[in-house]
């Protein structure tokens, strides 16, 4: 993205300092413990991946960060602010945007309308138009389809739209839930290149991915989640070289 308009609001912490800090986070669905006390940190400017099998608790973690789910224990701090005291809307205002699993775009609305809905925290017309331009710069395919009904986009294009819509809020931190899910390899590549550009422009990213190979290629560090617990964590290169990871997640 262009840097004419900085991400808003700019975090108080500096690049390389902890932006998101999750400590001892526990989440239950009724009697089922989905997260059993996880610790996770993302420093400003990093791409960090969270990998793990179906049902490990990855989506639960992201949803709890943005307050879509309540925590039963532990804490989540973003740029020094306790997120437990915020509403879902306030987490967006604080600078966090979630691209949910399954994309959740509005199929009956056009691409442009979907994008504009993402800018609900700033309604200035000129600023919104420039943000749309930035998103189109990132995903030229969306630019060619502004008036198309979103429901008629291909799966990959819908994922681009979902990411674009989240970027419309000009987040300082982007949470991505399985951006590669069900998408053709060629579009997956384009999406990850775009994500890398978003990161290069200064946006911090927490990436949930079942495609471990892809996640470890783009992220600097990763956490391996297993049935609600962090089983392993470290630099992506180290995890990629780990035999257990290769066997369980890389088909090696
Ligand atoms: N609304 C819910 N009600 C009850 N249990 C739930 C609910 N949502 C998730 N769970 C359970 O919580 C656990 C963690 O689910 P979660 O969606 O976080 O996993 P995940 O790591 O994102 O998996 P996937 O890779 O399949 O998306 C699973 O056992 C799941 O069945
Ligand atoms: Mg999930």
XYZ file of N, CA and C and ligand atoms in Angstrom:
788
model
N 0.832 -1.196 0.000
C 0.000 0.000 0.000
C 0.866 1.245 0.000
N 0.313 2.318 -0.547
C 1.024 3.589 -0.556
C 1.208 4.050 0.883
N 2.173 4.895 1.075
C 2.418 5.330 2.440
C 1.977 6.771 2.667
N 1.256 7.348 1.690
C 0.775 8.723 1.848
C -0.082 8.843 3.105
N -0.950 7.831 3.265
C -1.763 7.820 4.475
C -1.263 6.703 5.357
N -0.750 7.049 6.494
C -0.265 5.995 7.379
C -1.426 5.144 7.872
N -1.111 3.958 8.365
C -2.146 3.151 8.994
C -2.691 3.963 10.159
N -3.950 3.779 10.466
C -4.550 4.555 11.534
C -5.231 3.618 12.506
N -5.158 3.801 13.781
C -4.193 4.697 14.387
C -2.819 4.030 14.440
N -1.808 4.853 14.383
C -0.428 4.367 14.459
C -0.184 3.800 15.870
N 0.332 2.566 15.974
C 0.612 2.049 17.326
C 1.638 2.909 18.052
N 1.553 2.873 19.359
C 2.519 3.632 20.167
C 3.856 2.896 20.245
N 3.803 1.568 20.196
C 5.052 0.810 20.305
C 5.842 0.925 19.006
N 7.147 0.718 19.119
C 8.018 0.846 17.943
C 8.109 -0.488 17.197
N 8.552 -0.411 15.948
C 8.792 -1.620 15.167
C 9.736 -2.536 15.946
N 9.352 -3.814 16.035
C 10.197 -4.767 16.756
C 9.792 -4.950 18.208
N 8.938 -4.047 18.699
C 8.423 -4.222 20.064
C 7.116 -5.009 20.010
N 6.746 -5.609 21.147
C 5.547 -6.455 21.166
C 4.290 -5.620 20.935
N 3.539 -5.980 19.891
C 2.293 -5.269 19.580
C 1.098 -6.052 20.149
N 1.081 -7.347 19.897
C -0.001 -8.189 20.429
C 0.593 -9.194 21.410
N 0.038 -9.212 22.604
C 0.540 -10.127 23.620
C -0.625 -10.928 24.199
N -0.572 -12.237 23.989
C -1.603 -13.146 24.494
C -0.963 -13.972 25.601
N -1.594 -13.954 26.776
C -1.002 -14.703 27.892
C -2.023 -15.586 28.582
N -1.689 -16.867 28.631
C -2.531 -17.830 29.358
C -3.967 -17.873 28.882
N -4.160 -17.629 27.587
C -5.534 -17.495 27.078
C -6.288 -18.831 27.083
N -7.424 -18.819 27.743
C -8.302 -20.002 27.779
C -9.670 -19.612 27.244
N -10.228 -20.487 26.389
C -11.564 -20.253 25.833
C -12.321 -21.573 25.816
N -13.553 -21.535 26.260
C -14.388 -22.747 26.258
C -15.668 -22.501 25.491
N -16.117 -23.554 24.818
C -17.454 -23.551 24.232
C -18.288 -24.465 25.115
N -19.136 -23.906 25.943
C -19.835 -24.732 26.915
C -18.798 -25.459 27.758
N -18.861 -26.778 27.791
C -17.899 -27.520 28.588
C -16.615 -27.863 27.848
N -16.574 -27.554 26.552
C -15.412 -27.954 25.758
C -14.320 -26.887 25.794
N -13.128 -27.305 26.237
C -12.016 -26.351 26.302
C -11.326 -26.278 24.947
N -11.536 -25.194 24.222
C -10.934 -25.049 22.899
C -9.513 -24.506 23.006
N -9.265 -23.616 23.972
C -7.911 -23.108 24.241
C -7.616 -23.319 25.721
N -6.449 -23.933 25.979
C -6.154 -24.334 27.360
C -5.012 -23.524 27.957
N -4.982 -22.233 27.647
C -3.928 -21.394 28.234
C -2.764 -21.214 27.292
N -2.968 -20.430 26.234
C -1.883 -20.262 25.261
C -1.192 -18.901 25.423
N 0.100 -18.901 25.163
C 0.911 -17.679 25.163
C 1.389 -17.432 23.741
N 1.239 -16.208 23.289
C 1.649 -15.886 21.917
C 1.945 -14.397 21.823
N 2.991 -14.072 21.084
C 3.361 -12.663 20.926
C 3.581 -12.341 19.461
N 3.161 -11.155 19.058
C 3.491 -10.687 17.719
C 4.129 -9.311 17.872
N 5.323 -9.169 17.315
C 5.999 -7.869 17.400
C 5.567 -6.998 16.232
N 5.626 -5.715 16.441
C 5.218 -4.792 15.388
C 6.090 -5.001 14.156
N 5.444 -5.184 12.990
C 6.167 -5.353 11.732
C 6.377 -6.803 11.327
N 6.073 -7.724 12.233
C 6.288 -9.145 11.919
C 5.115 -9.757 11.148
N 5.420 -10.843 10.421
C 4.373 -11.777 10.007
C 4.592 -13.005 10.871
N 3.596 -13.348 11.654
C 3.685 -14.538 12.503
C 2.578 -15.495 12.083
N 2.923 -16.767 11.975
C 1.925 -17.758 11.566
C 1.512 -18.625 12.740
N 0.268 -19.069 12.681
C -0.229 -20.046 13.637
C -0.701 -21.229 12.805
N -0.061 -22.369 13.017
C -0.419 -23.542 12.229
C -0.962 -24.628 13.158
N -1.540 -25.650 12.564
C -2.101 -26.729 13.371
C -3.272 -27.366 12.658
N -3.615 -28.570 13.090
C -4.650 -29.362 12.418
C -6.050 -28.791 12.647
N -7.023 -29.363 11.969
C -8.432 -28.991 12.158
C -8.799 -29.088 13.632
N -9.462 -28.057 14.116
C -9.960 -28.095 15.484
C -8.933 -27.774 16.551
N -7.726 -27.364 16.157
C -6.666 -27.084 17.121
C -6.961 -25.840 17.969
N -7.782 -24.932 17.410
C -8.110 -23.706 18.150
C -7.615 -22.430 17.484
N -7.232 -22.521 16.237
C -6.655 -21.363 15.523
C -7.701 -20.263 15.336
N -8.854 -20.624 14.776
C -9.893 -19.610 14.554
C -10.394 -19.056 15.883
N -10.493 -19.932 16.866
C -10.927 -19.492 18.200
C -10.000 -18.393 18.721
N -8.704 -18.573 18.510
C -7.737 -17.568 18.972
C -8.006 -16.221 18.306
N -8.128 -16.223 16.987
C -8.343 -14.955 16.274
C -9.663 -14.302 16.681
N -10.720 -15.114 16.784
C -12.030 -14.554 17.156
C -11.997 -13.959 18.563
N -11.221 -14.578 19.442
C -11.156 -14.066 20.813
C -10.389 -12.746 20.863
N -9.364 -12.624 20.027
C -8.604 -11.369 19.981
C -9.522 -10.199 19.637
N -10.384 -10.387 18.633
C -11.253 -9.273 18.239
C -12.585 -9.272 19.004
N -12.645 -10.038 20.079
C -13.777 -9.977 21.007
C -15.066 -10.570 20.457
N -14.958 -11.398 19.422
C -16.154 -12.101 18.951
C -16.481 -13.245 19.902
N -15.480 -13.674 20.672
C -15.680 -14.720 21.680
C -15.103 -14.223 23.005
N -15.741 -14.595 24.110
C -15.181 -14.201 25.414
C -14.104 -15.190 25.863
N -13.107 -14.692 26.561
C -12.081 -15.569 27.130
C -12.566 -16.037 28.492
N -12.179 -17.266 28.867
C -12.523 -17.716 30.220
C -11.323 -17.562 31.146
N -10.167 -17.255 30.573
C -8.985 -17.018 31.389
C -7.878 -16.398 30.565
N -6.927 -15.778 31.259
C -5.791 -15.175 30.566
C -6.080 -13.769 30.096
N -5.145 -13.222 29.305
C -5.301 -11.833 28.884
C -4.799 -11.617 27.461
N -5.335 -10.585 26.840
C -4.873 -10.179 25.508
C -4.637 -8.675 25.547
N -3.414 -8.287 25.249
C -3.085 -6.860 25.180
C -2.653 -6.503 23.776
N -3.138 -5.357 23.301
C -2.734 -4.842 21.997
C -2.170 -3.445 22.212
N -0.917 -3.269 21.864
C -0.261 -1.975 22.028
C -0.470 -1.423 23.446
N -0.380 -2.313 24.413
C -0.513 -1.902 25.806
C -1.941 -1.785 26.314
N -2.926 -1.954 25.422
C -4.326 -1.851 25.855
C -4.905 -3.228 26.121
N -5.649 -3.342 27.219
C -6.303 -4.601 27.542
C -7.553 -4.767 26.676
N -7.529 -5.736 25.784
C -8.653 -5.882 24.850
C -9.925 -6.404 25.523
N -9.785 -6.997 26.703
C -10.965 -7.517 27.409
C -11.957 -6.392 27.705
N -11.460 -5.168 27.753
C -12.346 -4.040 28.059
C -12.975 -3.427 26.816
N -12.695 -4.013 25.648
C -13.192 -3.406 24.408
C -14.327 -4.218 23.778
N -15.128 -3.522 22.971
C -16.147 -4.193 22.166
C -15.487 -4.607 20.850
N -16.218 -5.371 20.040
C -15.688 -5.773 18.732
C -15.319 -4.523 17.917
N -16.220 -3.539 17.893
C -15.990 -2.304 17.123
C -14.744 -1.572 17.628
N -14.583 -1.564 18.949
C -13.427 -0.854 19.510
C -12.099 -1.520 19.164
N -12.115 -2.833 18.925
C -10.856 -3.469 18.514
C -10.481 -2.996 17.107
N -11.503 -2.754 16.266
C -11.234 -2.226 14.921
C -10.694 -0.799 15.033
N -11.332 -0.021 15.886
C -10.863 1.360 16.092
C -9.449 1.379 16.644
N -9.118 0.371 17.453
C -7.765 0.298 18.009
C -6.741 -0.030 16.923
N -7.205 -0.614 15.798
C -6.286 -0.875 14.690
C -6.187 -2.319 14.222
N -7.089 -3.179 14.725
C -7.027 -4.603 14.351
C -8.175 -4.947 13.398
N -7.867 -5.648 12.302
C -8.919 -6.134 11.396
C -8.773 -7.633 11.190
N -9.893 -8.340 11.253
C -9.903 -9.790 11.027
C -10.495 -10.106 9.659
N -9.784 -10.959 8.919
C -10.360 -11.544 7.704
C -10.798 -12.945 8.110
N -12.117 -13.141 8.307
C -12.567 -14.410 8.881
C -12.432 -15.589 7.932
N -12.399 -16.775 8.514
C -12.386 -18.009 7.746
C -13.689 -18.066 6.945
N -13.622 -18.500 5.701
C -14.831 -18.579 4.889
C -15.251 -17.234 4.331
N -14.416 -16.203 4.593
C -14.500 -14.913 3.898
C -15.671 -14.006 4.271
N -16.901 -14.537 4.385
C -18.024 -13.722 4.854
C -18.172 -12.377 4.154
N -18.128 -12.390 2.830
C -18.415 -11.163 2.091
C -19.930 -11.101 1.838
N -20.401 -9.945 1.409
C -21.828 -9.809 1.122
C -22.064 -10.115 -0.350
N -22.571 -11.327 -0.616
C -22.700 -11.824 -1.980
C -23.611 -11.000 -2.868
N -24.624 -10.389 -2.291
C -25.600 -9.625 -3.074
C -25.154 -8.194 -3.356
N -24.092 -7.767 -2.722
C -23.571 -6.411 -2.957
C -22.422 -6.455 -3.950
N -22.138 -5.301 -4.555
C -21.035 -5.264 -5.506
C -19.694 -5.280 -4.761
N -18.638 -5.468 -5.538
C -17.284 -5.444 -4.989
C -17.048 -4.097 -4.306
N -17.411 -3.025 -4.993
C -17.182 -1.683 -4.441
C -17.946 -1.471 -3.131
N -19.202 -1.912 -3.132
C -20.011 -1.758 -1.906
C -19.414 -2.549 -0.742
N -18.929 -3.756 -1.060
C -18.284 -4.547 -0.016
C -17.072 -3.825 0.545
N -16.265 -3.251 -0.342
C -15.074 -2.538 0.114
C -15.464 -1.357 0.996
N -16.445 -0.598 0.538
C -16.826 0.602 1.294
C -17.358 0.263 2.687
N -18.012 -0.911 2.782
C -18.496 -1.331 4.102
C -17.335 -1.578 5.074
N -16.193 -1.907 4.520
C -15.026 -2.158 5.374
C -14.464 -0.896 6.001
N -14.843 0.239 5.447
C -14.300 1.515 5.935
C -15.217 2.141 6.970
N -15.866 1.272 7.775
C -16.890 1.831 8.671
C -16.309 2.705 9.781
N -14.998 2.662 9.961
C -14.407 3.511 11.005
C -13.946 4.867 10.469
N -14.064 5.082 9.158
C -13.775 6.414 8.611
C -14.638 6.616 7.377
N -15.409 7.671 7.358
C -16.385 7.847 6.286
C -16.022 8.987 5.341
N -14.859 9.564 5.525
C -14.434 10.650 4.641
C -14.323 10.134 3.201
N -15.083 10.740 2.278
C -15.207 10.237 0.902
C -13.873 10.148 0.169
N -13.092 11.230 0.247
C -11.821 11.260 -0.475
C -10.864 10.210 0.085
N -10.840 10.116 1.389
C -9.951 9.162 2.041
C -10.363 7.737 1.685
N -11.695 7.523 1.641
C -12.200 6.196 1.293
C -11.812 5.843 -0.146
N -11.965 6.814 -1.044
C -11.628 6.577 -2.456
C -10.144 6.241 -2.608
N -9.306 6.919 -1.857
C -7.862 6.632 -1.933
C -7.542 5.257 -1.368
N -8.291 4.880 -0.338
C -8.064 3.560 0.248
C -8.501 2.476 -0.737
N -9.622 2.715 -1.434
C -10.057 1.771 -2.472
C -8.962 1.643 -3.529
N -8.390 2.772 -3.914
C -7.306 2.754 -4.914
C -6.116 1.916 -4.442
N -5.780 2.061 -3.186
C -4.678 1.279 -2.623
C -4.986 -0.216 -2.687
N -6.223 -0.560 -2.357
C -6.619 -1.969 -2.370
C -6.567 -2.508 -3.804
N -7.004 -1.680 -4.753
C -6.974 -2.091 -6.161
C -5.520 -2.227 -6.643
N -4.663 -1.377 -6.132
C -3.233 -1.485 -6.464
C -2.681 -2.830 -6.029
N -3.204 -3.299 -4.940
C -2.766 -4.570 -4.359
C -3.406 -5.757 -5.096
N -4.678 -5.590 -5.424
C -5.436 -6.647 -6.113
C -6.081 -6.067 -7.383
N -5.322 -5.947 -8.478
C -5.861 -5.355 -9.705
C -7.134 -6.047 -10.197
N -7.260 -7.333 -9.925
C -8.462 -8.068 -10.319
C -9.737 -7.459 -9.747
N -9.638 -6.932 -8.543
C -10.822 -6.320 -7.930
C -11.200 -5.049 -8.676
N -10.176 -4.336 -9.165
C -10.418 -3.099 -9.895
C -11.212 -3.328 -11.168
N -10.985 -4.487 -11.791
C -11.703 -4.810 -13.031
C -13.139 -5.241 -12.748
N -13.452 -5.469 -11.472
C -14.751 -6.056 -11.136
C -15.536 -5.249 -10.118
N -15.304 -3.971 -10.075
C -15.916 -3.115 -9.055
C -17.439 -3.198 -9.003
N -18.065 -3.349 -10.183
C -19.539 -3.326 -10.211
C -20.151 -4.728 -10.202
N -19.252 -5.741 -10.168
C -19.751 -7.122 -10.179
C -20.294 -7.515 -8.800
N -21.358 -8.321 -8.809
C -21.874 -8.834 -7.539
C -20.827 -9.752 -6.923
N -20.551 -9.522 -5.656
C -19.464 -10.251 -4.998
C -19.692 -11.763 -4.997
N -20.965 -12.162 -4.924
C -21.275 -13.587 -4.892
C -20.900 -14.325 -6.159
N -20.678 -13.574 -7.245
C -20.324 -14.215 -8.515
C -18.808 -14.237 -8.750
N -18.043 -13.729 -7.793
C -16.576 -13.799 -7.919
C -16.115 -15.237 -7.688
N -14.952 -15.570 -8.223
C -14.359 -16.886 -7.937
C -13.922 -16.903 -6.469
N -13.649 -18.100 -5.976
C -13.234 -18.229 -4.573
C -12.022 -17.373 -4.242
N -11.038 -17.400 -5.136
C -9.823 -16.628 -4.913
C -10.093 -15.129 -4.920
N -10.952 -14.712 -5.848
C -11.309 -13.289 -5.912
C -12.078 -12.858 -4.666
N -12.914 -13.768 -4.166
C -13.644 -13.449 -2.929
C -12.686 -13.282 -1.754
N -11.637 -14.111 -1.748
C -10.642 -13.969 -0.682
C -9.923 -12.626 -0.805
N -9.600 -12.232 -2.049
C -8.978 -10.920 -2.261
C -9.894 -9.816 -1.738
N -11.183 -9.964 -2.032
C -12.156 -8.962 -1.589
C -12.234 -8.920 -0.060
N -12.225 -10.094 0.550
C -12.299 -10.142 2.015
C -11.086 -9.452 2.641
N -9.905 -9.690 2.059
C -8.699 -9.037 2.575
C -8.784 -7.535 2.303
N -9.216 -7.203 1.075
C -9.360 -5.791 0.707
C -10.317 -5.066 1.630
N -11.401 -5.729 1.961
C -12.386 -5.093 2.842
C -11.792 -4.841 4.230
N -11.025 -5.812 4.724
C -10.381 -5.618 6.027
C -9.375 -4.469 5.968
N -8.677 -4.345 4.834
C -7.681 -3.273 4.692
C -8.330 -1.897 4.595
N -9.589 -1.856 4.197
C -10.297 -0.577 4.094
C -10.354 0.149 5.443
N -10.270 -0.604 6.522
C -10.259 0.016 7.851
C -8.877 0.568 8.193
N -7.920 0.393 7.300
C -6.527 0.817 7.487
C -5.949 0.295 8.808
N -6.005 -1.034 8.959
C -5.537 -1.604 10.220
C -4.022 -1.531 10.362
N -3.571 -1.447 11.600
C -2.136 -1.578 11.877
C -1.796 -3.048 12.037
N -2.826 -3.837 12.352
C -2.627 -5.277 12.485
C -3.754 -6.028 11.784
N -3.334 -6.993 10.951
C -4.286 -7.780 10.178
C -4.244 -9.227 10.680
N -5.420 -9.776 10.980
C -5.526 -11.180 11.371
C -6.148 -11.928 10.201
N -5.431 -12.909 9.680
C -5.901 -13.635 8.498
C -6.199 -15.083 8.861
N -7.447 -15.510 8.612
C -7.811 -16.895 8.936
C -7.907 -17.735 7.658
N -6.898 -18.538 7.424
C -6.836 -19.479 6.296
C -7.097 -18.850 4.933
N -6.281 -17.878 4.537
C -6.510 -17.242 3.232
C -6.366 -18.184 2.038
N -5.724 -19.321 2.197
C -5.509 -20.206 1.038
C -6.611 -21.253 0.875
N -7.543 -21.298 1.828
C -8.519 -22.382 1.865
C -9.374 -22.468 0.604
N -9.289 -23.592 -0.073
C -10.133 -23.864 -1.234
C -9.843 -23.003 -2.454
N -8.631 -22.487 -2.545
C -8.308 -21.579 -3.646
C -7.223 -22.172 -4.554
N -7.386 -21.948 -5.852
C -6.421 -22.468 -6.819
C -5.018 -21.924 -6.534
N -3.988 -22.793 -6.687
C -2.614 -22.429 -6.345
C -2.141 -21.089 -6.929
N -2.536 -20.797 -8.155
C -2.060 -19.571 -8.783
C -2.586 -18.322 -8.063
N -3.845 -18.378 -7.668
C -4.409 -17.244 -6.929
C -3.868 -17.183 -5.503
N -3.627 -18.356 -4.924
C -3.043 -18.393 -3.580
C -1.716 -17.637 -3.582
N -0.925 -17.894 -4.618
C 0.363 -17.224 -4.779
C 0.177 -15.701 -4.816
N -0.774 -15.252 -5.633
C -1.044 -13.806 -5.743
C -1.479 -13.216 -4.406
N -2.309 -13.966 -3.702
C -2.811 -13.483 -2.417
C -1.668 -13.357 -1.409
N -0.804 -14.356 -1.376
C 0.306 -14.290 -0.423
C 1.325 -13.216 -0.798
N 1.533 -13.006 -2.090
C 2.424 -11.907 -2.497
C 1.838 -10.574 -2.042
N 0.510 -10.437 -2.162
C -0.150 -9.199 -1.720
C -0.018 -9.032 -0.208
N -0.195 -10.127 0.513
C -0.053 -10.079 1.971
C 1.371 -9.652 2.350
N 2.333 -10.169 1.606
C 3.726 -9.793 1.872
C 3.938 -8.296 1.629
N 3.277 -7.761 0.608
C 3.388 -6.317 0.344
C 2.726 -5.486 1.438
N 1.593 -5.979 1.928
C 0.918 -5.293 3.038
C 1.856 -5.257 4.248
N 2.503 -6.381 4.497
C 3.439 -6.455 5.618
C 4.623 -5.515 5.405
N 5.109 -5.479 4.171
C 6.265 -4.628 3.866
C 5.922 -3.150 4.047
N 4.632 -2.816 3.909
C 4.231 -1.423 4.090
C 4.050 -1.079 5.569
N 4.303 -2.050 6.446
C 4.305 -1.741 7.869
C 3.165 -2.338 8.671
N 2.293 -3.097 8.007
C 1.176 -3.715 8.727
C 1.638 -5.027 9.362
N 1.329 -5.192 10.612
C 1.695 -6.405 11.346
C 0.658 -7.491 11.044
N 1.137 -8.733 10.895
C 0.206 -9.783 10.462
C 0.290 -11.042 11.315
N -0.881 -11.498 11.750
C -0.991 -12.816 12.379
C -1.785 -13.688 11.410
N -1.100 -14.705 10.904
C -1.633 -15.518 9.822
C -1.942 -16.929 10.302
N -3.198 -17.318 10.194
C -3.580 -18.699 10.497
C -3.630 -19.458 9.183
N -2.931 -20.578 9.115
C -2.873 -21.336 7.859
C -2.753 -22.838 8.123
N -3.548 -23.598 7.402
C -3.352 -25.050 7.450
C -2.312 -25.479 6.436
N -2.081 -24.606 5.447
C -1.018 -24.881 4.481
C 0.315 -24.474 5.128
N 0.915 -25.448 5.818
C 2.091 -25.173 6.640
C 3.274 -24.688 5.813
N 3.439 -25.287 4.659
C 4.557 -24.935 3.788
C 4.516 -23.438 3.440
N 3.318 -23.013 3.041
C 3.099 -21.625 2.654
C 3.291 -20.689 3.853
N 2.711 -21.090 4.967
C 2.793 -20.257 6.178
C 4.243 -20.058 6.590
N 5.026 -21.145 6.562
C 6.413 -21.040 7.008
C 7.280 -20.292 5.995
N 6.824 -20.250 4.750
C 7.572 -19.499 3.739
C 7.412 -17.983 3.950
N 6.223 -17.561 4.311
C 5.956 -16.124 4.411
C 6.137 -15.542 5.808
N 5.972 -16.373 6.834
C 6.073 -15.850 8.201
C 7.508 -15.917 8.698
N 7.819 -15.009 9.608
C 9.145 -14.977 10.188
C 9.235 -15.993 11.321
N 8.147 -16.071 12.081
C 8.077 -17.017 13.190
C 6.724 -17.721 13.135
N 6.625 -18.845 13.830
C 5.342 -19.546 13.829
C 5.101 -20.253 15.161
N 3.849 -20.458 15.445
C 3.399 -21.223 16.600
C 2.625 -22.427 16.080
N 2.874 -23.572 16.669
C 2.132 -24.776 16.307
C 1.119 -25.052 17.406
N -0.137 -25.021 17.035
C -1.207 -25.233 17.997
C -1.696 -26.680 17.885
N -1.814 -27.331 19.041
C -2.318 -28.710 19.027
C -3.349 -28.865 20.143
N -4.559 -29.206 19.774
C -5.694 -29.339 20.715
C -5.648 -28.298 21.842
N -5.633 -27.046 21.421
C -5.778 -25.953 22.379
C -4.530 -25.567 23.140
N -3.386 -26.144 22.749
C -2.135 -25.785 23.413
C -1.048 -25.494 22.380
N -0.080 -24.653 22.758
C 1.051 -24.401 21.877
C 2.015 -25.578 22.029
N 2.155 -26.345 20.950
C 3.020 -27.516 21.014
C 4.473 -27.138 20.723
N 4.654 -26.134 19.894
C 5.998 -25.716 19.487
C 5.932 -24.293 18.972
N 7.056 -23.582 19.027
C 7.105 -22.268 18.393
C 8.555 -21.931 18.093
N 8.769 -21.032 17.154
C 10.130 -20.641 16.831
C 10.205 -20.016 15.465
N 11.429 -19.670 15.040
C 11.608 -19.119 13.697
C 11.125 -20.130 12.649
N 10.529 -19.631 11.578
C 9.941 -20.521 10.569
C 10.960 -21.500 10.003
N 12.172 -21.030 9.775
C 13.198 -21.902 9.191
C 13.487 -23.092 10.105
N 13.524 -22.814 11.410
C 13.773 -23.902 12.363
C 12.632 -24.907 12.377
N 11.424 -24.393 12.352
C 10.265 -25.297 12.360
C 10.210 -26.114 11.077
N 10.536 -25.471 9.951
C 10.507 -26.183 8.670
C 11.530 -27.315 8.637
N 12.599 -27.163 9.416
C 13.653 -28.184 9.439
C 13.397 -29.256 10.494
N 12.381 -29.016 11.333
C 12.093 -29.943 12.420
C 11.422 -31.224 11.893
N 11.957 -32.369 12.324
C 11.459 -33.660 11.794
C 9.997 -33.912 12.120
N 9.624 -33.560 13.342
C 8.247 -33.802 13.769
C 7.271 -32.958 12.934
N 7.668 -31.723 12.699
C 6.837 -30.828 11.882
C 6.751 -31.374 10.460
N 7.874 -31.818 9.953
C 7.889 -32.348 8.582
C 6.957 -33.543 8.463
N 7.018 -34.417 9.452
C 6.189 -35.609 9.419
C 4.704 -35.269 9.554
N 4.384 -34.401 10.543
C 2.982 -34.132 10.849
C 2.321 -33.134 9.914
N 3.096 -32.150 9.447
C 2.449 -31.060 8.710
C 2.987 -30.807 7.308
N 4.135 -31.394 6.991
C 4.707 -31.092 5.664
C 4.752 -32.320 4.771
N 4.148 -33.396 5.234
C 4.101 -34.616 4.432
C 5.471 -35.173 4.105
N 6.448 -34.898 4.986
C 7.840 -35.327 4.740
C 8.135 -36.666 5.382
N -19.326 -22.531 18.183
C -18.741 -23.620 18.689
N -19.394 -24.422 19.556
C -18.785 -25.501 20.092
N -17.532 -25.879 19.809
C -16.848 -25.139 18.943
C -17.400 -23.957 18.321
N -16.487 -23.440 17.492
C -15.410 -24.223 17.588
N -15.617 -25.241 18.445
C -14.651 -26.304 18.800
O -13.471 -25.705 19.304
C -12.317 -26.362 18.832
C -11.404 -25.367 18.107
O -12.065 -24.892 16.933
P -11.415 -23.846 15.935
O -12.458 -23.455 14.977
O -10.769 -22.775 16.719
O -10.295 -24.728 15.249
P -9.319 -24.389 14.034
O -7.941 -24.648 14.519
O -9.628 -23.065 13.494
O -9.712 -25.532 12.999
P -9.841 -25.480 11.376
O -8.442 -25.596 10.857
O -10.654 -26.678 11.065
O -10.501 -24.191 11.002
C -12.814 -27.494 17.950
O -12.838 -28.665 18.697
C -14.215 -27.078 17.587
O -15.069 -28.176 17.377
Mg -10.363 -22.423 11.705
